[in-house]
CSV table of C-alpha atoms in Angstrom, one decimal:
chain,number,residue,atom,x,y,z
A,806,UNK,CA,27.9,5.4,3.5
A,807,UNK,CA,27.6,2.8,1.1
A,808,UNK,CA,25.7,-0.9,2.1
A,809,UNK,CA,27.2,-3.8,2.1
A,810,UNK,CA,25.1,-6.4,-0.4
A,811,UNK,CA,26.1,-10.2,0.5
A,812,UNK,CA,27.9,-12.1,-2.1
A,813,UNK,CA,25.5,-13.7,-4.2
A,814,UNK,CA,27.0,-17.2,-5.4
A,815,UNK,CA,25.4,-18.0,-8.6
A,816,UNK,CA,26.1,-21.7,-8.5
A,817,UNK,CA,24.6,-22.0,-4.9
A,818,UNK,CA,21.8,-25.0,-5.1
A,819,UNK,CA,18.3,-25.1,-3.9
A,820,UNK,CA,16.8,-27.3,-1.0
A,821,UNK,CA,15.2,-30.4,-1.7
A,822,UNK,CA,11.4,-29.8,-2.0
A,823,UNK,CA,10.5,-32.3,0.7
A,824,UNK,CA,12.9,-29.9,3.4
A,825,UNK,CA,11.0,-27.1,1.9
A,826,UNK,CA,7.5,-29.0,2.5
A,827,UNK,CA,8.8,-30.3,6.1
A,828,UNK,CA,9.7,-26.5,7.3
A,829,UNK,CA,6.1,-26.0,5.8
A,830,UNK,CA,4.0,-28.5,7.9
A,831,UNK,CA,5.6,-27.1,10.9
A,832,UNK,CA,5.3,-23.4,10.4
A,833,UNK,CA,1.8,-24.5,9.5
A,834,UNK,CA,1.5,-26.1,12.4
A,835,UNK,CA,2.2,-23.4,14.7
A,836,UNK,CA,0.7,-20.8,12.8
A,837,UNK,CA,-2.3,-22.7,13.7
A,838,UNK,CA,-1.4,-23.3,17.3
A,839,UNK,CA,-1.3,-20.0,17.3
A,840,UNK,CA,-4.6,-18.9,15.9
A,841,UNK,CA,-6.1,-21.3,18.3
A,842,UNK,CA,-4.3,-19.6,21.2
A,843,UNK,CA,-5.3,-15.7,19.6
A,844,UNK,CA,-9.0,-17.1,19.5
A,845,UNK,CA,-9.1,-18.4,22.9
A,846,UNK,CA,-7.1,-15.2,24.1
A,847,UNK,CA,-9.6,-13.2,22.6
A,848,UNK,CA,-12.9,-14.7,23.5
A,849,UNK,CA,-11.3,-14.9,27.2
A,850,UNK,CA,-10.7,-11.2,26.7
A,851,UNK,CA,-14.2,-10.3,24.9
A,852,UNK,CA,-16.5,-12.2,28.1
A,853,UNK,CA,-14.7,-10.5,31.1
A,854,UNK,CA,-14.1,-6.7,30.6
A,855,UNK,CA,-12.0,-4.6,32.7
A,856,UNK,CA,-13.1,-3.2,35.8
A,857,UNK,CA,-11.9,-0.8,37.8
A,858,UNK,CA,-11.6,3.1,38.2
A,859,UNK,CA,-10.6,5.1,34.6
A,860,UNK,CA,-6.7,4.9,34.6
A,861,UNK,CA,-6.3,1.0,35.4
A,862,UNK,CA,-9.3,0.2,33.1
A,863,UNK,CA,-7.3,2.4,30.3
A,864,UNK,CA,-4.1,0.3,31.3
A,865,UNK,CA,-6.0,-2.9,31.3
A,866,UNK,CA,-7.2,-2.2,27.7
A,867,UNK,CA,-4.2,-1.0,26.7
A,868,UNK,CA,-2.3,-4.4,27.8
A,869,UNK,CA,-4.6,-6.8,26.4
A,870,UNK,CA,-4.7,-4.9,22.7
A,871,UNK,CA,-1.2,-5.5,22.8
A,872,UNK,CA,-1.3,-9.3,23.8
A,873,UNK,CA,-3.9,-9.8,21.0
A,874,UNK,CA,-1.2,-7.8,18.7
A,875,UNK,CA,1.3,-10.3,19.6
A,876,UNK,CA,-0.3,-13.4,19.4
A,877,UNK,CA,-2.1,-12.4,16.0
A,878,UNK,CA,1.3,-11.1,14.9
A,879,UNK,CA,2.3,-14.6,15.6
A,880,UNK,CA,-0.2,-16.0,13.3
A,881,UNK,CA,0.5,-14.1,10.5
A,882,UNK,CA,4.5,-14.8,10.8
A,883,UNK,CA,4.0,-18.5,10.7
A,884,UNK,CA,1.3,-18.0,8.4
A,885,UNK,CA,3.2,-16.1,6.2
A,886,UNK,CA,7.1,-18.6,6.6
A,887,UNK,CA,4.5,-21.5,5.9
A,888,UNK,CA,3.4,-20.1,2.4
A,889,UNK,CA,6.9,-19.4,1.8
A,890,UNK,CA,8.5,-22.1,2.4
A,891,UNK,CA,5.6,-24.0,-0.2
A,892,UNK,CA,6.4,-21.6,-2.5
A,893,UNK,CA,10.1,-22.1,-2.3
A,894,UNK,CA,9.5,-26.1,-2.7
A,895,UNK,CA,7.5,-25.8,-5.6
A,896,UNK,CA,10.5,-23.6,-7.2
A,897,UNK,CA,13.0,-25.9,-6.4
A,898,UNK,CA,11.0,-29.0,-7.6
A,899,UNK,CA,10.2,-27.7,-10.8
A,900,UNK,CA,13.9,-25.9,-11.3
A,901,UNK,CA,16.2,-27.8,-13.4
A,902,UNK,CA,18.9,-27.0,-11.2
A,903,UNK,CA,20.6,-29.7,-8.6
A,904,UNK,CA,18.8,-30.0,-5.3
A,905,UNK,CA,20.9,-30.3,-2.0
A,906,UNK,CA,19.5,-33.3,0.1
A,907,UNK,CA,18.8,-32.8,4.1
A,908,UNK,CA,21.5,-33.7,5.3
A,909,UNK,CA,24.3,-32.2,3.2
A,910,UNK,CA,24.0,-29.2,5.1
């Protein structure tokens, strides 16, 4: 079986840097919406332990490891789009190449 690459376009433009810098400021902004939310989650977690007999404590540790996954999984994504997305508006503002503008989408 052989995969399928997309067509690459070469003449395909990049977006303006202030798009690029927008999408930044609000990936950043969740990303640290997020890592609020993870620290209050975990501190929450941390001050009232499980209780119970062996099987639902195991269950209730094993429950809250996976919401602190998720919410610092969360983080890192937006974390992680937000950098991106910077480093994508620094390429296109100092590429010679034609920006599009917002709304020429």
């Amino acid at each position: 079986m052989s995969e399928e690459t997309p067509d690459l376009k070469p003449d395909e433009t990049l977006p303006s840097p202030l798009r690029c810098w927008y999408g930044t400021a609000v990936a950043g902004s969740m990303s640290f919406a997020a890592y609020l939310l993870t620290n209050k989650v975990i501190t929450g977690f941390a001050s009232k332990p499980p209780t119970g007999n062996g099987l639902a404590i195991q269950i209730g540790i094993t429950v809250r490891t996976l919401i602190m996954g998720l919410f610092t999984m969360a983080t890192g994504v937006f974390g992680l789009i937000a950098v991106g997305l910077f480093i994508l508006g620094l390429q296109s503002l100092l590429s010679g190449k034609q920006t599009t503008s917002p709304g020429d989408s």
